[in-house]
Amino acid sequence: MALVLKTDIERGDSWHRAFRALLPELELRDWRAPGAPEDIEFALVWAPEQGALAKFPNLKAIFSIGAGIDHLASDPDLPPGVPIVRMVEPGLTAGMVEFVVMSALYHHRFMLDYAVQQREKVWREIEQIPTFRRRVGILGLGVLGSACAEKLCDFGFQVAGWSRRPKSQVGVESFHDADGLTAFLKRSDILVCLLPLTDETEGILNAETLGALPHGAAFISVGRGKHVVETDLLSALDSGQIGGATLDVFREEPLPPDSPFWSHPRIVVVPHIASMTIAETAAEAVAQNIRRVQAGQPPEHIVDLDRGY
Amino acid sequence: MALVLKTDIERGDSWHRAFRALLPELELRDWRAPGAPEDIEFALVWAPEQGALAKFPNLKAIFSIGAGIDHLASDPDLPPGVPIVRMVEPGLTAGMVEFVVMSALYHHRFMLDYAVQQREKVWREIEQIPTFRRRVGILGLGVLGSACAEKLCDFGFQVAGWSRRPKSQVGVESFHDADGLTAFLKRSDILVCLLPLTDETEGILNAETLGALPHGAAFISVGRGKHVVETDLLSALDSGQIGGATLDVFREEPLPPDSPFWSHPRIVVVPHIASMTIAETAAEAVAQNIRRVQAGQPPEHIVDLDRGY
């Protein structure tokens, strides 16, 4: 039983170690030298070249290394009938919850303003707003979005979520569909984007939608760069419509050196690190799914390619 | 029934509003013009001038506006026999939990390093460490410390606390006394100071204790400035023994413009705002205690002046 792995070299080691402990009968093959294609039953990949997966005739499942699967869905030559599995693993979820809660608290507590004051050596209190008066809105209530929502509720924020279909989560106000979007945005002082990237969600954050937020709202971009019309976001930041932003994802990554995001005083830029799959915990999720497939069951967390996530 | 209030002018209004709703029979008198001293039965104060409280002969309780009471304990002419009451109110606790969790996550997720990278327009991932491998240590497990410990546990951090006497809190390793301090420091990757300021704790964070932390540890200073020997902290930051710090409190406040803290690349400076008493929620705690006193009961949260907190 062989799995072909496409990841960066440093992380390869941790996957090898983790699988050796969990599933010693699994042979790990390197993407660049996978050996006989017909040996390969599983693929664990991030952003494979288009058409490359079609070369393995006996694939039983394709596992995405990250939470998003847009890097796979964009391949017109995916091998037909092979299930694509999103990454759902506790390390990835925990990392996203840490990053989103930290960033929400950062904007909630005016840390961008305090950073300016520090640079100017100004000692001035900004009046604290209790979380129960602060409304956080999460675009996308999937595994990551709902985990973030739960933790933000624990801090007493007013939390709402927007998704394609209505969702039911304790303490979280649910908005859905195109009709619910404006009402959702109007009540979101801090907006978090955790949507999947699909034809429907590309460019969803633009002049019109950003303009529907309360004046001075904060924006935390942790979905995909293509959710955002970047020039519209810059205009909204420059006008003060958006008061501050934490940006983890961009249309072009690495973010080019001439991007105005780098030096904008109201933007925190991080290099797509909001959450990383942790091989140690993720290998367990993959191993479990491999065992399911070997036992004739379908893997968990299969992607619906028609809806795009 | 009259209460004398010493706070800044902007906040005075919110106290007036809150007490009017909760305890309309309470007359609020301004510190600068309190009227007949014998009318005053209660004082709600921050940092009164030494000896000033002794001028009210009929005081039944002195309420501190902030969590600390060192601003009162340092008065050699406190009216004898009048209970001093620390501020325990949900708004203050929530604010501290927000600030400490945000700051712990900030250092945990290498945000100081990412800020440097942003300034230099460098796109580089730093390997994420799961919270279950990160050890947070909280100096002081009082109302604020234990609330912070609980929330940090929720994120999966390894949390320990140090206090004068052993404490029992689910999920929190307890260290105590001078003997336990070194062992506690040695295992704390992120150190939070939430101690009361007493003769025993003044200067507790010095070259020796900071040197006992793991190399590169983060330090979150939200107790009092006098807990810290500031030159020792600077040396520890310059040598890399302390990897980063968030400082909310200082020996001299406002922090003087010539302090090297302002421009140190490994320090986040905020102007003593980690948590503020929220008049709206705090007035309820004070009103409840006033009712207890009027009913002949002792107020809750009385300070033991012998131990100093």
XYZ file of C-alpha atoms in Angstrom:
618
model
C 0.000 0.000 0.000
C 1.615 3.241 -1.141
C 0.832 6.925 -0.640
C 2.417 9.672 -2.691
C 3.233 12.777 -0.669
C 3.654 16.263 -2.069
C 4.797 18.699 0.605
C 7.863 20.800 1.303
C 11.029 18.992 2.299
C 11.175 20.119 5.956
C 7.669 18.903 6.625
C 8.201 15.610 4.797
C 10.134 14.263 7.760
C 7.354 14.834 10.254
C 4.841 13.089 7.976
C 7.212 10.122 7.622
C 7.686 9.878 11.375
C 3.964 10.201 12.070
C 2.875 7.576 9.517
C 5.605 5.140 10.539
C 4.150 5.160 14.051
C 0.516 4.998 13.009
C 0.409 2.896 9.853
C 3.750 1.105 9.406
C 2.412 -0.887 6.445
C 1.963 2.359 4.449
C 4.790 3.060 2.048
C 5.434 6.774 1.541
C 6.582 7.777 -1.927
C 7.988 11.133 -2.844
C 6.044 13.223 -5.368
C 9.163 13.809 -7.471
C 10.029 10.096 -7.702
C 6.874 8.106 -6.986
C 8.012 4.858 -8.630
C 5.490 2.721 -10.518
C 2.296 4.826 -10.835
C 0.058 1.791 -10.435
C 1.385 1.180 -6.891
C -0.075 4.446 -5.627
C -3.414 4.077 -3.856
C -3.455 7.360 -1.942
C -2.238 10.900 -2.531
C -1.591 13.464 0.217
C -0.899 16.705 -1.583
C -0.806 20.476 -1.594
C -1.166 22.280 -4.936
C -0.167 19.495 -7.342
C 0.484 20.414 -10.977
C -2.646 20.187 -13.126
C -3.165 16.725 -14.561
C -0.517 15.142 -12.346
C -2.945 13.156 -10.198
C -4.538 11.601 -13.286
C -1.328 9.666 -13.850
C -2.008 7.307 -10.945
C -4.505 4.705 -12.261
C -5.240 3.020 -8.909
C -5.900 6.036 -6.669
C -8.546 5.385 -4.010
C -8.520 8.811 -2.332
C -6.846 12.195 -2.660
C -6.172 13.982 0.642
C -5.667 17.738 0.706
C -2.927 18.801 3.129
C -4.685 22.092 3.901
C -8.246 22.978 4.819
C -9.039 24.458 1.410
C -9.383 22.299 -1.696
C -9.436 25.046 -4.331
C -5.874 23.987 -5.269
C -7.399 20.632 -6.325
C -10.796 21.736 -7.624
C -9.072 23.966 -10.174
C -7.533 20.906 -11.883
C -9.632 20.081 -14.975
C -8.021 16.640 -15.217
C -8.778 15.198 -11.812
C -9.060 11.415 -11.975
C -12.824 10.790 -12.192
C -14.548 9.015 -9.323
C -11.696 9.355 -6.870
C -12.930 11.019 -3.679
C -11.190 14.235 -2.666
C -10.929 14.624 1.087
C -10.559 17.930 2.907
C -8.176 18.152 5.856
C -10.060 18.096 9.132
C -7.643 17.629 11.980
C -7.472 19.064 15.492
C -4.125 20.829 15.033
C -5.353 22.807 12.032
C -8.588 23.770 13.768
C -6.804 24.774 16.984
C -4.323 26.918 15.083
C -7.099 28.789 13.283
C -9.030 29.354 16.506
C -5.871 30.747 18.158
C -5.191 33.095 15.272
C -8.759 34.326 14.828
C -9.387 34.852 18.544
C -6.041 36.637 18.937
C -6.757 38.873 15.941
C -10.323 39.636 17.022
C -9.102 40.596 20.503
C -6.278 42.624 18.931
C -8.701 44.811 16.997
C -11.291 44.775 19.791
C -8.676 46.152 22.196
C -7.419 48.866 19.790
C -3.933 47.391 19.562
C -3.269 49.036 16.171
C -3.942 52.428 17.770
C -1.740 51.579 20.729
C 1.028 50.543 18.309
C 0.836 53.999 16.714
C 0.922 55.585 20.169
C 3.956 53.492 21.107
C 5.827 54.682 18.005
C 4.924 58.271 18.891
C 5.630 57.738 22.627
C 2.103 58.780 23.507
C 0.517 57.563 26.767
C -3.250 57.755 26.280
C -6.031 55.400 27.314
C -8.699 54.457 24.803
C -11.998 53.659 26.442
C -12.530 49.910 26.684
C -15.629 48.426 25.083
C -17.055 45.306 26.704
C -17.213 42.254 24.436
C -20.971 42.066 24.930
C -21.220 45.313 22.920
C -18.913 44.053 20.143
C -20.359 42.128 17.222
C -18.188 39.600 15.421
C -19.358 38.172 12.104
C -17.896 35.022 10.586
C -18.276 34.385 6.871
C -18.360 30.613 6.587
C -19.515 28.331 9.398
C -17.725 25.143 8.409
C -15.415 23.201 10.705
C -13.052 26.168 11.191
C -15.681 28.924 11.284
C -17.863 27.207 13.832
C -14.876 26.386 16.066
C -13.876 30.067 15.987
C -17.463 31.141 16.668
C -17.649 28.930 19.730
C -14.483 30.370 21.267
C -15.498 33.949 20.493
C -18.818 33.290 22.251
C -16.814 32.156 25.299
C -15.360 35.666 25.449
C -18.825 37.199 25.446
C -18.772 38.663 21.948
C -22.039 38.883 20.003
C -21.290 36.316 17.308
C -23.073 35.741 14.022
C -22.238 33.561 11.060
C -23.124 33.665 7.400
C -23.258 30.599 5.205
C -24.962 29.256 2.107
C -27.566 27.428 4.116
C -28.872 28.295 7.613
C -26.810 26.752 10.411
C -27.740 26.100 13.971
C -25.065 26.740 16.569
C -25.686 27.665 20.206
C -25.165 31.380 20.781
C -24.459 32.154 17.121
C -26.945 34.140 15.061
C -27.307 32.538 11.649
C -27.585 34.467 8.380
C -27.641 32.789 4.997
C -27.857 33.195 1.284
C -27.366 36.357 -0.755
C -30.416 37.900 0.940
C -28.947 37.584 4.427
C -25.526 38.925 3.526
C -26.203 42.654 3.825
C -27.983 42.328 7.172
C -25.099 40.172 8.417
C -22.475 42.705 7.292
C -24.382 45.665 8.767
C -24.126 44.145 12.247
C -20.460 43.006 12.086
C -17.937 45.263 13.874
C -15.270 42.616 13.319
C -15.550 40.532 10.159
C -13.754 37.201 9.758
C -13.605 35.485 6.365
C -13.364 31.693 6.573
C -15.310 30.824 3.431
C -14.256 28.184 0.949
C -13.130 29.659 -2.370
C -15.704 28.894 -5.067
C -17.077 30.687 -8.119
C -19.748 32.184 -5.834
C -17.361 33.457 -3.161
C -14.561 34.807 -5.338
C -14.474 38.586 -4.927
C -17.242 38.483 -2.310
C -15.441 41.180 -0.316
C -15.606 44.232 -2.537
C -16.529 47.928 -2.376
C -20.208 47.139 -1.932
C -19.935 44.485 0.784
C -17.121 46.223 2.678
C -19.229 49.380 2.467
C -22.125 47.594 4.198
C -20.064 47.063 7.377
C -20.339 49.593 10.229
C -17.891 52.465 9.692
C -14.483 51.589 11.152
C -15.069 47.823 11.229
C -12.103 45.442 11.451
C -11.468 42.727 8.880
C -9.644 39.452 9.442
C -8.842 37.703 6.172
C -7.986 34.050 6.756
C -9.888 32.329 3.947
C -8.335 32.874 0.528
C -6.846 35.956 -1.098
C -9.296 35.723 -4.000
C -12.247 36.373 -1.691
C -11.082 39.975 -1.574
C -11.013 42.667 -4.252
C -7.750 44.064 -2.961
C -8.016 47.560 -4.447
C -11.472 47.911 -2.865
C -10.070 46.849 0.491
C -7.301 49.445 0.228
C -9.808 52.191 -0.588
C -11.975 51.146 2.360
C -8.936 51.268 4.658
C -7.864 54.640 3.325
C -11.312 56.144 3.816
C -11.604 54.726 7.339
C -14.599 52.576 6.368
C -12.391 49.660 7.437
C -10.550 50.684 10.607
C -7.972 47.922 10.609
C -7.232 44.581 9.016
C -5.281 41.416 9.641
C -4.427 39.789 6.333
C -3.100 36.250 6.155
C -4.005 35.437 2.545
C -3.509 37.352 -0.695
C -4.280 37.086 -4.399
C -0.575 36.679 -5.049
C 1.510 34.710 -2.550
C 4.212 35.388 -1.523
C 2.886 38.946 -1.320
C 4.976 40.937 -3.830
C 7.427 43.454 -2.323
C 5.666 46.344 -4.068
C 2.270 45.561 -2.515
C 0.936 48.572 -0.570
C -0.333 46.138 2.095
C 3.147 45.684 3.575
C 3.516 49.240 4.806
C -0.088 50.245 5.408
C -0.402 51.525 9.005
C -3.806 49.870 9.524
C -2.826 46.432 8.244
C -1.181 43.494 9.955
C 0.370 41.222 7.292
C 1.293 37.609 8.045
C 2.552 35.075 5.481
C -0.372 32.606 5.253
C 0.347 31.145 8.685
C -3.021 31.595 10.437
C -3.102 27.856 10.684
C -0.866 25.094 9.507
C -1.634 21.412 9.286
C 0.370 19.670 12.002
C 1.684 16.401 10.556
C 1.645 14.762 13.969
C -2.095 15.214 14.489
C -3.088 15.262 10.809
C -1.494 11.891 10.034
C -3.925 10.379 12.491
C -6.905 11.799 10.593
C -5.488 10.560 7.283
C -4.588 7.132 8.682
C -8.103 6.726 9.999
C -9.525 7.522 6.583
C -7.113 5.132 4.870
C -8.302 2.377 7.190
C -11.917 3.209 6.317
C -11.172 2.941 2.596
C -9.289 -0.317 3.067
C -12.339 -1.646 4.909
C -14.562 -0.717 1.964
C -16.106 2.385 3.559
C -16.074 5.874 2.040
C -13.593 8.288 3.644
C -14.898 11.043 5.932
C -14.971 14.714 4.854
C -15.340 14.081 1.126
C -15.518 17.239 -0.966
C -18.591 17.905 -3.100
C -16.981 19.136 -6.289
C -20.272 20.482 -7.641
C -20.650 22.996 -4.830
C -16.861 23.430 -4.703
C -16.113 22.542 -1.060
C -26.293 58.251 52.688
C -23.348 59.749 50.820
C -20.392 58.323 48.900
C -17.364 60.367 47.936
C -16.011 59.537 44.490
C -12.480 60.164 43.300
C -12.090 59.348 39.630
C -11.360 61.233 36.431
C -14.036 63.554 35.126
C -15.033 61.537 32.035
C -15.656 58.435 34.085
C -17.539 60.302 36.793
C -20.600 60.472 34.557
C -20.839 56.734 34.049
C -20.588 56.129 37.813
C -23.349 58.680 38.416
C -25.587 57.057 35.830
C -24.931 53.572 37.140
C -25.552 54.414 40.817
C -28.665 56.431 40.040
C -30.169 53.313 38.462
C -29.008 50.899 41.146
C -29.092 52.802 44.414
C -31.034 56.056 43.949
C -30.859 56.851 47.671
C -27.061 57.100 47.437
C -25.793 60.664 47.155
C -22.595 60.954 45.141
C -20.194 63.683 46.278
C -17.217 64.879 44.319
C -13.774 64.365 45.873
C -12.837 67.997 45.319
C -15.979 69.357 47.026
C -17.350 66.628 49.284
C -19.414 68.919 51.539
C -19.699 68.136 55.240
C -17.131 65.374 55.984
C -19.399 63.734 58.541
C -22.020 62.964 55.835
C -19.666 60.641 53.998
C -20.200 56.951 54.763
C -18.467 55.435 51.755
C -15.480 56.278 49.601
C -14.911 54.951 46.066
C -11.437 56.075 45.127
C -8.321 55.658 43.050
C -5.015 56.934 44.443
C -6.278 59.446 47.040
C -3.765 61.838 48.586
C -2.187 60.451 51.751
C -4.200 61.272 54.844
C -7.202 62.472 52.857
C -9.470 59.562 53.791
C -8.832 60.151 57.504
C -10.800 63.381 57.231
C -14.126 61.545 56.956
C -15.101 60.544 60.532
C -18.086 58.346 59.626
C -16.605 56.167 56.875
C -17.966 52.608 56.840
C -16.016 51.245 53.874
C -13.385 52.349 51.382
C -13.757 50.874 47.894
C -10.779 50.741 45.534
C -11.728 51.542 41.952
C -9.039 49.235 40.560
C -8.058 45.662 41.330
C -4.893 46.657 43.191
C -5.003 48.360 46.577
C -1.339 49.380 46.865
C -2.466 52.970 46.197
C -4.376 52.745 49.500
C -2.084 50.500 51.544
C 0.737 53.007 51.097
C -1.230 55.633 53.081
C 0.123 55.683 56.658
C -2.941 57.630 57.847
C -5.741 55.328 56.774
C -8.743 55.716 59.085
C -8.373 52.807 61.546
C -10.995 50.055 61.536
C -12.561 51.023 58.220
C -12.581 48.037 55.852
C -10.798 48.465 52.552
C -12.474 46.602 49.731
C -10.758 45.458 46.545
C -12.600 45.801 43.246
C -13.955 42.467 42.099
C -16.333 42.984 39.213
C -17.002 41.010 36.033
C -15.993 43.802 33.638
C -12.538 44.141 35.168
C -11.973 40.386 35.176
C -13.189 39.985 31.586
C -10.925 42.804 30.401
C -7.866 41.229 32.001
C -8.670 37.805 30.575
C -9.022 39.351 27.096
C -5.727 41.172 27.371
C -3.726 38.295 28.840
C -5.083 35.676 26.426
C -4.516 38.016 23.480
C -0.956 38.752 24.598
C -0.139 35.110 25.326
C -1.403 34.104 21.878
C 0.503 37.037 20.340
C 3.824 35.790 21.682
C 2.884 32.125 21.206
C 2.224 32.807 17.506
C 5.470 34.802 16.974
C 3.637 38.012 16.111
C 6.616 40.191 17.110
C 8.734 38.323 14.572
C 6.044 38.660 11.935
C 5.856 42.409 12.663
C 9.591 42.663 11.941
C 9.100 40.649 8.747
C 6.248 42.934 7.695
C 8.445 46.019 8.138
C 11.152 44.323 6.067
C 8.605 42.953 3.530
C 9.771 39.403 4.189
C 7.414 36.475 3.531
C 8.604 33.587 5.682
C 6.701 31.016 7.734
C 7.777 30.290 11.284
C 6.949 26.760 12.345
C 3.849 26.693 14.513
C 4.078 25.176 17.978
C 0.932 23.533 19.335
C -0.368 25.034 22.579
C 0.004 21.673 24.319
C 3.784 22.120 23.983
C 3.704 25.715 25.314
C 3.927 26.351 29.049
C 2.302 29.473 30.474
C 3.084 30.498 34.057
C 0.953 32.932 36.001
C 2.421 34.725 38.996
C -0.545 35.307 41.281
C -3.642 33.116 41.263
C -6.148 35.567 42.721
C -9.437 36.482 41.054
C -7.722 37.777 37.896
C -4.929 35.194 37.719
C -7.216 32.220 38.089
C -9.681 33.592 35.510
C -6.799 33.979 33.041
C -5.504 30.485 33.881
C -8.892 28.969 33.156
C -9.166 30.571 29.717
C -5.572 29.678 28.807
C -6.336 26.056 29.716
C -9.277 26.196 27.297
C -6.756 26.870 24.527
C -4.750 23.798 25.496
C -1.733 25.564 26.985
C 0.139 23.877 29.836
C -0.738 26.302 32.623
C 0.854 26.680 36.042
C 0.410 29.268 38.753
C 2.576 30.515 41.569
C 1.187 32.007 44.753
C 2.032 32.459 48.405
C 0.012 29.445 49.433
C -0.797 26.352 47.332
C -3.951 26.728 45.243
C -6.153 24.100 43.745
C -7.528 24.807 40.280
C -8.512 22.200 37.706
C -5.831 21.844 35.022
C -3.442 24.309 36.664
C -0.208 23.108 38.222
C 0.297 24.887 41.535
C 3.647 26.176 42.797
C 4.017 28.202 45.959
C 6.327 29.976 48.312
C 9.902 31.092 47.689
C 10.934 27.428 47.311
C 8.555 26.796 44.429
C 9.422 29.954 42.504
C 12.511 28.726 40.636
C 10.881 25.479 39.533
C 7.853 27.481 38.382
C 9.991 29.921 36.388
C 12.080 27.163 34.792
C 8.965 25.664 33.183
C 7.336 28.936 32.017
C 7.754 29.765 28.300
C 5.285 32.631 28.707
C 5.253 34.392 32.074
C 2.321 36.537 33.211
C 2.615 38.731 36.321
C -0.676 39.314 38.114
C 0.632 39.520 41.666
C -0.490 42.091 44.189
C 2.209 44.646 44.990
C 3.521 44.072 48.521
C 6.881 44.366 50.273
C 7.495 40.713 49.342
C 6.659 41.059 45.652
C 8.316 44.394 44.891
C 11.221 43.747 42.531
C 10.372 40.041 42.297
C 11.187 40.102 38.580
C 14.905 40.763 38.469
C 18.079 39.433 36.849
C 17.955 36.230 38.882
C 14.293 35.329 38.397
C 14.174 36.428 34.744
C 17.336 34.359 34.274
C 15.563 31.262 35.592
C 13.056 31.312 32.709
C 13.731 29.205 29.606
C 15.865 31.152 27.127
C 13.688 33.297 24.874
C 10.636 33.260 27.160
C 7.935 35.906 26.767
C 6.894 38.181 29.615
C 3.493 39.817 30.068
C 3.567 42.498 32.774
C 0.064 43.367 33.921
C 0.489 43.545 37.711
C 2.376 46.625 38.844
C 5.475 48.329 37.477
C 7.280 47.907 40.793
C 7.257 44.126 40.451
C 9.931 44.560 37.812
C 13.533 45.711 38.073
C 13.346 47.533 34.782
C 17.081 47.660 33.995
C 17.260 43.889 34.556
C 14.354 43.369 32.185
C 16.050 45.462 29.520
C 19.283 43.483 29.865
C 17.341 40.218 29.622
C 15.607 41.468 26.461
C 18.871 42.648 24.939
C 20.587 39.323 25.592
C 17.641 37.355 24.182
C 16.996 35.673 27.544
C 13.562 37.305 27.273
C 12.390 36.962 23.669
C 9.571 39.462 23.844
C 7.467 41.377 26.328
C 4.114 43.071 26.601
C 4.291 45.797 29.232
C 1.174 47.458 30.578
C 2.565 48.772 33.880
C 5.718 50.700 34.728
C 7.578 52.110 37.714
C 6.795 55.572 36.451
C 3.435 56.207 34.793
C 2.899 57.812 32.347
C 6.025 56.131 30.975
C 8.528 58.970 30.470
C 9.327 59.845 26.839
C 12.990 58.975 27.325
C 12.253 55.405 28.478
C 14.035 52.872 26.247
C 10.910 50.667 26.480
C 9.016 52.807 23.944
C 11.256 51.980 21.008
C 12.538 48.532 21.932
C 11.799 46.152 19.027
C 10.885 43.268 21.335
C 8.483 45.212 23.545
C 4.808 46.030 23.150
C 3.978 49.068 25.332
C 0.407 49.892 26.322
C -0.640 52.654 28.754
C -1.953 50.669 31.762
C -5.098 49.594 29.910
C -4.921 45.798 30.248
C -8.123 46.083 32.168
C -10.272 48.939 33.271
C -13.044 48.907 35.816
C -16.312 49.329 33.921
C -18.545 51.664 35.956
C -21.655 49.989 34.616
C -20.774 46.535 35.975
C -18.627 47.717 38.897
C -21.341 49.920 40.405
C -23.371 46.761 40.866
C -20.584 45.146 42.905
C -20.183 48.296 45.023
C -23.943 48.737 45.490
C -24.246 45.152 46.670
C -21.506 45.736 49.235
C -23.095 49.005 50.398
C -26.341 47.119 50.974
C -24.449 44.500 53.000
C -22.885 47.170 55.180
C -26.232 48.926 55.665
C -27.663 45.583 56.750
C -24.916 45.229 59.339
C -22.863 42.639 57.430
C -19.191 43.013 56.524
C -18.521 43.853 52.882
C -17.148 41.169 50.558
C -13.540 41.189 49.298
C -12.040 43.001 52.294
C -8.300 43.570 52.062
C -6.011 42.085 54.708
C -3.658 44.991 55.285
C -1.164 42.811 57.169
C -0.471 40.617 54.131
C -0.953 43.647 51.875
C -3.711 42.421 49.541
